[in-house]
Tab-separated table of N, CA and C in Angstrom:
chain	number	residue	atom	x	y	z
P	1	UNK	N	0.771	-1.378	-0.190
P	1	UNK	CA	0.247	0.195	-0.185
P	1	UNK	C	0.848	1.422	-0.124
P	2	UNK	N	0.357	2.260	-0.744
P	2	UNK	CA	1.233	3.672	-0.691
P	2	UNK	C	0.730	4.726	0.789
P	3	UNK	N	1.747	5.244	0.733
P	3	UNK	CA	0.868	5.949	1.876
P	3	UNK	C	0.201	7.016	2.010
P	4	UNK	N	-0.162	7.186	0.373
P	4	UNK	CA	-1.143	8.195	0.511
P	4	UNK	C	-2.521	7.208	0.698
P	5	UNK	N	-2.829	5.709	0.403
P	5	UNK	CA	-3.608	5.266	1.211
P	5	UNK	C	-3.646	5.197	2.743
P	6	UNK	N	-2.817	4.960	3.055
P	6	UNK	CA	-2.549	4.451	4.595
P	6	UNK	C	-3.349	6.219	5.208
P	7	UNK	N	-2.928	7.180	4.678
P	7	UNK	CA	-3.483	8.850	5.336
P	7	UNK	C	-4.978	8.621	5.225
P	8	UNK	N	-5.487	7.907	4.040
P	8	UNK	CA	-6.711	8.186	4.109
P	8	UNK	C	-7.831	7.260	4.977
P	9	UNK	N	-6.631	5.988	5.322
P	9	UNK	CA	-7.680	4.964	5.864
P	9	UNK	C	-7.441	5.442	7.545
P	10	UNK	N	-6.373	6.054	7.785
P	10	UNK	CA	-6.132	6.863	9.065
P	10	UNK	C	-7.320	7.739	9.547
P	11	UNK	N	-7.410	8.684	8.554
P	11	UNK	CA	-8.306	9.851	8.655
P	11	UNK	C	-9.749	9.390	8.700
P	12	UNK	N	-9.992	8.225	7.963
P	12	UNK	CA	-11.326	7.583	8.267
P	12	UNK	C	-11.736	6.559	9.376
P	13	UNK	N	-10.706	6.261	10.126
P	13	UNK	CA	-10.613	5.665	11.438
P	13	UNK	C	-10.487	6.598	12.568
P	14	UNK	N	-10.100	8.028	12.056
P	14	UNK	CA	-10.165	8.971	13.358
P	14	UNK	C	-11.447	9.645	13.684
P	15	UNK	N	-12.379	9.407	12.342
P	15	UNK	CA	-13.736	9.985	12.189
P	15	UNK	C	-14.476	9.145	12.941
P	16	UNK	N	-14.525	7.573	12.398
P	16	UNK	CA	-15.432	6.694	13.153
P	16	UNK	C	-15.236	6.668	14.863
P	17	UNK	N	-13.970	7.119	15.040
P	17	UNK	CA	-14.176	7.277	16.546
P	17	UNK	C	-14.802	8.311	17.489
P	18	UNK	N	-15.263	9.516	16.643
P	18	UNK	CA	-15.971	10.571	16.822
P	18	UNK	C	-17.458	10.035	17.201
P	19	UNK	N	-18.319	10.701	18.433
P	19	UNK	CA	-19.602	10.498	18.551
P	19	UNK	C	-20.092	10.856	17.706
P	20	UNK	N	-21.775	10.649	17.262
P	20	UNK	CA	-22.796	11.458	16.679
P	20	UNK	C	-22.918	12.728	17.189
P	21	UNK	N	-22.958	13.239	18.354
P	21	UNK	CA	-23.163	14.271	19.297
P	21	UNK	C	-21.766	15.065	18.794
P	22	UNK	N	-20.651	14.818	18.938
P	22	UNK	CA	-19.848	15.694	18.348
P	22	UNK	C	-19.665	16.070	17.264
P	23	UNK	N	-20.022	15.169	15.880
P	23	UNK	CA	-20.584	15.457	14.686
P	23	UNK	C	-21.253	16.592	14.812
P	24	UNK	N	-22.434	16.329	15.458
P	24	UNK	CA	-23.524	17.345	15.094
P	24	UNK	C	-23.363	18.451	15.720
P	25	UNK	N	-22.058	18.745	16.833
P	25	UNK	CA	-21.729	20.059	17.410
P	25	UNK	C	-21.113	20.643	16.432
P	26	UNK	N	-20.190	19.828	15.789
P	26	UNK	CA	-19.064	20.683	15.030
P	26	UNK	C	-19.878	20.933	13.781
P	27	UNK	N	-20.853	20.360	12.989
P	27	UNK	CA	-21.754	20.954	12.324
P	27	UNK	C	-22.403	22.193	12.501
P	28	UNK	N	-23.171	22.049	13.581
P	28	UNK	CA	-24.211	23.019	14.255
P	28	UNK	C	-22.770	24.363	14.200
P	29	UNK	N	-21.875	24.375	14.791
P	29	UNK	CA	-21.023	25.573	14.745
P	29	UNK	C	-20.473	25.942	13.228
P	30	UNK	N	-20.175	25.072	12.370
P	30	UNK	CA	-20.019	25.501	11.070
P	30	UNK	C	-21.157	26.161	10.103
P	31	UNK	N	-22.399	25.388	10.612
P	31	UNK	CA	-23.645	26.090	9.655
P	31	UNK	C	-24.413	26.234	10.766
P	32	UNK	N	-25.145	27.189	11.451
P	32	UNK	CA	-25.656	27.195	12.706
P	32	UNK	C	-26.840	27.398	12.097
P	33	UNK	N	-27.469	27.790	11.091
P	33	UNK	CA	-28.993	28.098	10.470
P	33	UNK	C	-29.511	27.006	9.778
P	34	UNK	N	-28.729	25.875	9.469
P	34	UNK	CA	-29.553	24.844	9.068
P	34	UNK	C	-30.006	23.997	10.016
P	35	UNK	N	-29.537	23.832	11.356
P	35	UNK	CA	-30.416	23.164	12.324
P	35	UNK	C	-31.524	23.996	12.799
P	36	UNK	N	-31.066	25.028	12.803
P	36	UNK	CA	-32.393	26.257	13.008
P	36	UNK	C	-33.449	26.351	12.153
P	37	UNK	N	-33.111	25.990	11.152
P	37	UNK	CA	-34.284	26.067	9.706
P	37	UNK	C	-34.867	24.664	9.967
P	38	UNK	N	-34.177	23.802	10.301
P	38	UNK	CA	-34.998	22.275	10.355
P	38	UNK	C	-35.967	22.298	11.402
P	39	UNK	N	-35.035	22.896	12.554
P	39	UNK	CA	-36.225	23.175	13.931
P	39	UNK	C	-37.308	24.174	13.579
P	40	UNK	N	-37.186	25.254	12.922
P	40	UNK	CA	-38.370	25.849	12.709
P	40	UNK	C	-39.268	25.380	11.935
P	41	UNK	N	-38.829	24.415	10.701
P	41	UNK	CA	-39.474	23.853	10.220
P	41	UNK	C	-40.345	22.846	10.655
P	42	UNK	N	-40.079	22.054	11.625
P	42	UNK	CA	-40.485	21.090	12.453
P	42	UNK	C	-41.507	21.662	13.245
P	43	UNK	N	-41.270	22.857	14.004
P	43	UNK	CA	-42.001	23.358	14.843
P	43	UNK	C	-43.495	23.672	13.956
P	44	UNK	N	-43.311	24.743	12.894
P	44	UNK	CA	-44.622	25.180	12.120
P	44	UNK	C	-45.254	24.187	11.592
P	45	UNK	N	-44.728	23.014	11.480
P	45	UNK	CA	-45.603	22.138	10.679
P	45	UNK	C	-46.401	21.135	12.455
P	46	UNK	N	-45.575	21.093	13.139
P	46	UNK	CA	-46.326	20.255	14.243
P	46	UNK	C	-47.442	21.549	14.860
P	47	UNK	N	-47.024	23.277	14.783
P	47	UNK	CA	-48.133	23.902	14.747
P	47	UNK	C	-49.566	23.783	14.204
P	48	UNK	N	-48.991	23.340	12.831
P	48	UNK	CA	-50.110	23.619	11.828
P	48	UNK	C	-50.775	22.308	11.763
P	49	UNK	N	-50.214	21.177	12.379
P	49	UNK	CA	-50.810	19.862	12.448
P	49	UNK	C	-51.742	19.977	13.900
P	50	UNK	N	-51.265	20.518	14.937
P	50	UNK	CA	-52.159	21.149	15.844
P	50	UNK	C	-53.338	21.555	15.985
P	51	UNK	N	-53.098	22.658	15.171
P	51	UNK	CA	-54.141	23.778	14.887
P	51	UNK	C	-55.465	23.365	13.505
P	52	UNK	N	-55.079	21.994	13.040
P	52	UNK	CA	-55.798	21.218	12.233
P	52	UNK	C	-57.082	20.962	12.581
P	53	UNK	N	-56.803	20.522	14.414
P	53	UNK	CA	-58.388	20.226	14.900
P	53	UNK	C	-59.325	21.648	14.738
P	54	UNK	N	-58.421	22.699	14.944
P	54	UNK	CA	-59.403	24.215	15.316
P	54	UNK	C	-59.586	24.680	13.928
P	55	UNK	N	-59.815	23.775	13.181
P	55	UNK	CA	-59.619	25.258	11.667
P	55	UNK	C	-60.776	25.779	11.159
P	56	UNK	N	-62.066	25.493	11.928
P	56	UNK	CA	-63.106	25.960	11.850
P	56	UNK	C	-63.809	25.689	10.328
P	57	UNK	N	-64.256	26.475	9.750
P	57	UNK	CA	-64.612	26.547	8.060
P	57	UNK	C	-63.588	26.429	7.202
P	58	UNK	N	-62.465	26.175	7.145
P	58	UNK	CA	-61.502	26.075	6.357
P	58	UNK	C	-61.104	24.632	6.099
P	59	UNK	N	-61.345	24.646	4.688
P	59	UNK	CA	-61.135	23.400	4.061
P	59	UNK	C	-59.741	22.874	4.683
P	60	UNK	N	-59.717	21.348	4.368
P	60	UNK	CA	-58.156	21.010	5.071
P	60	UNK	C	-57.182	20.938	4.129
P	61	UNK	N	-57.494	21.021	2.721
P	61	UNK	CA	-56.318	20.930	1.680
P	61	UNK	C	-55.937	22.557	1.879
P	62	UNK	N	-56.697	23.653	2.061
P	62	UNK	CA	-56.229	24.961	2.203
P	62	UNK	C	-55.371	25.176	3.766
P	63	UNK	N	-55.792	24.758	4.624
P	63	UNK	CA	-54.867	24.678	5.879
P	63	UNK	C	-53.780	23.999	5.744
P	64	UNK	N	-53.799	22.695	5.068
P	64	UNK	CA	-52.365	22.111	4.869
P	64	UNK	C	-51.404	23.104	3.699
P	65	UNK	N	-52.163	23.565	2.581
P	65	UNK	CA	-51.055	24.438	1.797
P	65	UNK	C	-50.623	25.497	2.779
P	66	UNK	N	-51.701	26.162	3.555
P	66	UNK	CA	-51.021	27.514	4.351
P	66	UNK	C	-49.555	26.603	5.140
P	67	UNK	N	-49.937	25.779	5.693
P	67	UNK	CA	-48.760	25.268	6.489
P	67	UNK	C	-47.688	25.278	6.163
P	68	UNK	N	-47.997	24.622	4.799
P	68	UNK	CA	-46.793	23.776	4.036
P	68	UNK	C	-45.766	25.010	3.601
P	69	UNK	N	-46.732	26.016	3.172
P	69	UNK	CA	-45.929	27.248	2.646
P	69	UNK	C	-45.129	28.168	3.970
P	70	UNK	N	-45.899	28.135	5.226
P	70	UNK	CA	-45.542	28.844	6.323
P	70	UNK	C	-43.824	27.949	6.617
P	71	UNK	N	-44.242	26.622	6.808
P	71	UNK	CA	-42.803	25.877	7.166
P	71	UNK	C	-41.791	25.840	5.868
P	72	UNK	N	-42.058	25.849	4.682
P	72	UNK	CA	-40.968	26.160	3.937
P	72	UNK	C	-40.483	27.647	3.791
P	73	UNK	N	-41.318	28.630	3.986
P	73	UNK	CA	-40.957	30.158	3.865
P	73	UNK	C	-39.689	30.401	5.307
P	74	UNK	N	-40.312	29.323	6.465
P	74	UNK	CA	-39.251	29.713	7.662
P	74	UNK	C	-37.936	28.742	7.305
P	75	UNK	N	-37.642	27.900	6.582
P	75	UNK	CA	-36.574	26.855	6.288
P	75	UNK	C	-35.821	27.541	5.268
P	76	UNK	N	-36.608	28.378	4.114
P	76	UNK	CA	-35.848	28.850	3.080
P	76	UNK	C	-35.113	30.464	3.305
P	77	UNK	N	-35.754	30.891	4.439
P	77	UNK	CA	-35.397	31.837	5.378
P	77	UNK	C	-34.010	32.014	6.056
P	78	UNK	N	-34.218	30.935	7.031
P	78	UNK	CA	-33.039	30.248	8.080
P	78	UNK	C	-31.971	30.151	6.921
P	79	UNK	N	-32.006	29.529	5.614
P	79	UNK	CA	-31.005	29.293	4.898
P	79	UNK	C	-30.531	30.414	4.198
P	80	UNK	N	-31.216	31.002	3.700
P	80	UNK	CA	-30.637	32.434	3.504
P	80	UNK	C	-30.004	33.390	4.356
P	81	UNK	N	-30.191	33.140	5.848
P	81	UNK	CA	-29.749	34.098	6.651
P	81	UNK	C	-28.429	33.425	6.729
P	82	UNK	N	-28.369	32.062	6.669
P	82	UNK	CA	-26.764	31.088	6.983
P	82	UNK	C	-26.137	31.487	5.819
P	83	UNK	N	-26.741	31.766	4.604
P	83	UNK	CA	-25.342	31.991	3.370
P	83	UNK	C	-25.107	33.763	3.533
P	84	UNK	N	-26.305	34.566	3.768
P	84	UNK	CA	-25.585	35.730	3.682
P	84	UNK	C	-24.541	35.719	5.181
P	85	UNK	N	-25.114	35.075	6.144
P	85	UNK	CA	-23.897	34.845	7.632
P	85	UNK	C	-22.443	34.634	6.929
P	86	UNK	N	-22.414	33.566	6.242
P	86	UNK	CA	-21.405	32.672	5.917
P	86	UNK	C	-20.656	33.903	4.789
P	87	UNK	N	-21.587	34.658	3.916
P	87	UNK	CA	-20.770	35.712	3.088
P	87	UNK	C	-20.041	36.757	3.706
P	88	UNK	N	-20.977	37.099	4.836
P	88	UNK	CA	-20.265	38.005	5.668
P	88	UNK	C	-19.045	37.518	6.689
P	89	UNK	N	-19.076	36.449	6.820
P	89	UNK	CA	-17.903	35.793	7.777
P	89	UNK	C	-16.545	35.645	6.844
P	90	UNK	N	-16.965	35.045	5.629
P	90	UNK	CA	-15.989	34.884	4.987
P	90	UNK	C	-15.004	36.196	4.024
P	91	UNK	N	-15.942	36.991	3.837
P	91	UNK	CA	-15.538	38.165	2.694
P	91	UNK	C	-15.676	39.366	3.812
P	92	UNK	N	-16.019	40.058	4.856
P	92	UNK	CA	-16.208	41.359	5.303
P	92	UNK	C	-15.107	41.181	6.510
P	93	UNK	N	-15.366	39.920	7.466
P	93	UNK	CA	-14.748	39.475	8.452
P	93	UNK	C	-13.272	39.173	8.124
P	94	UNK	N	-13.061	38.611	7.099
P	94	UNK	CA	-11.979	37.858	7.041
P	94	UNK	C	-10.741	38.908	7.108
P	95	UNK	N	-9.641	38.504	7.552
P	95	UNK	CA	-8.559	39.264	7.670
P	95	UNK	C	-7.876	39.314	6.724
P	96	UNK	N	-7.260	40.450	6.150
P	96	UNK	CA	-6.727	40.735	5.121
P	96	UNK	C	-4.997	40.283	5.141
P	97	UNK	N	-4.776	39.296	3.995
P	97	UNK	CA	-3.400	39.004	4.280
P	97	UNK	C	-2.427	39.623	3.611
């Protein structure tokens, strides 16, 4: 085996030793708006399903469409904020070399 393959295998082994929690925390630090968007999406859908019981005269299909649009809007908004934050961090706050 060449030394290049050894380094790939040792890199893989070191990653497999880390726990899922540490991987999740590392990803959350790198891109914090993705988990926030996922959590918000889940909360909006959960609230929409809760309100499904008390929708009154509103048709079910219309209620589900409104819930989907609100959930997607929250997720897209969080991802947009994440992209803007990463662009700000990389281009504006980046120290000059």
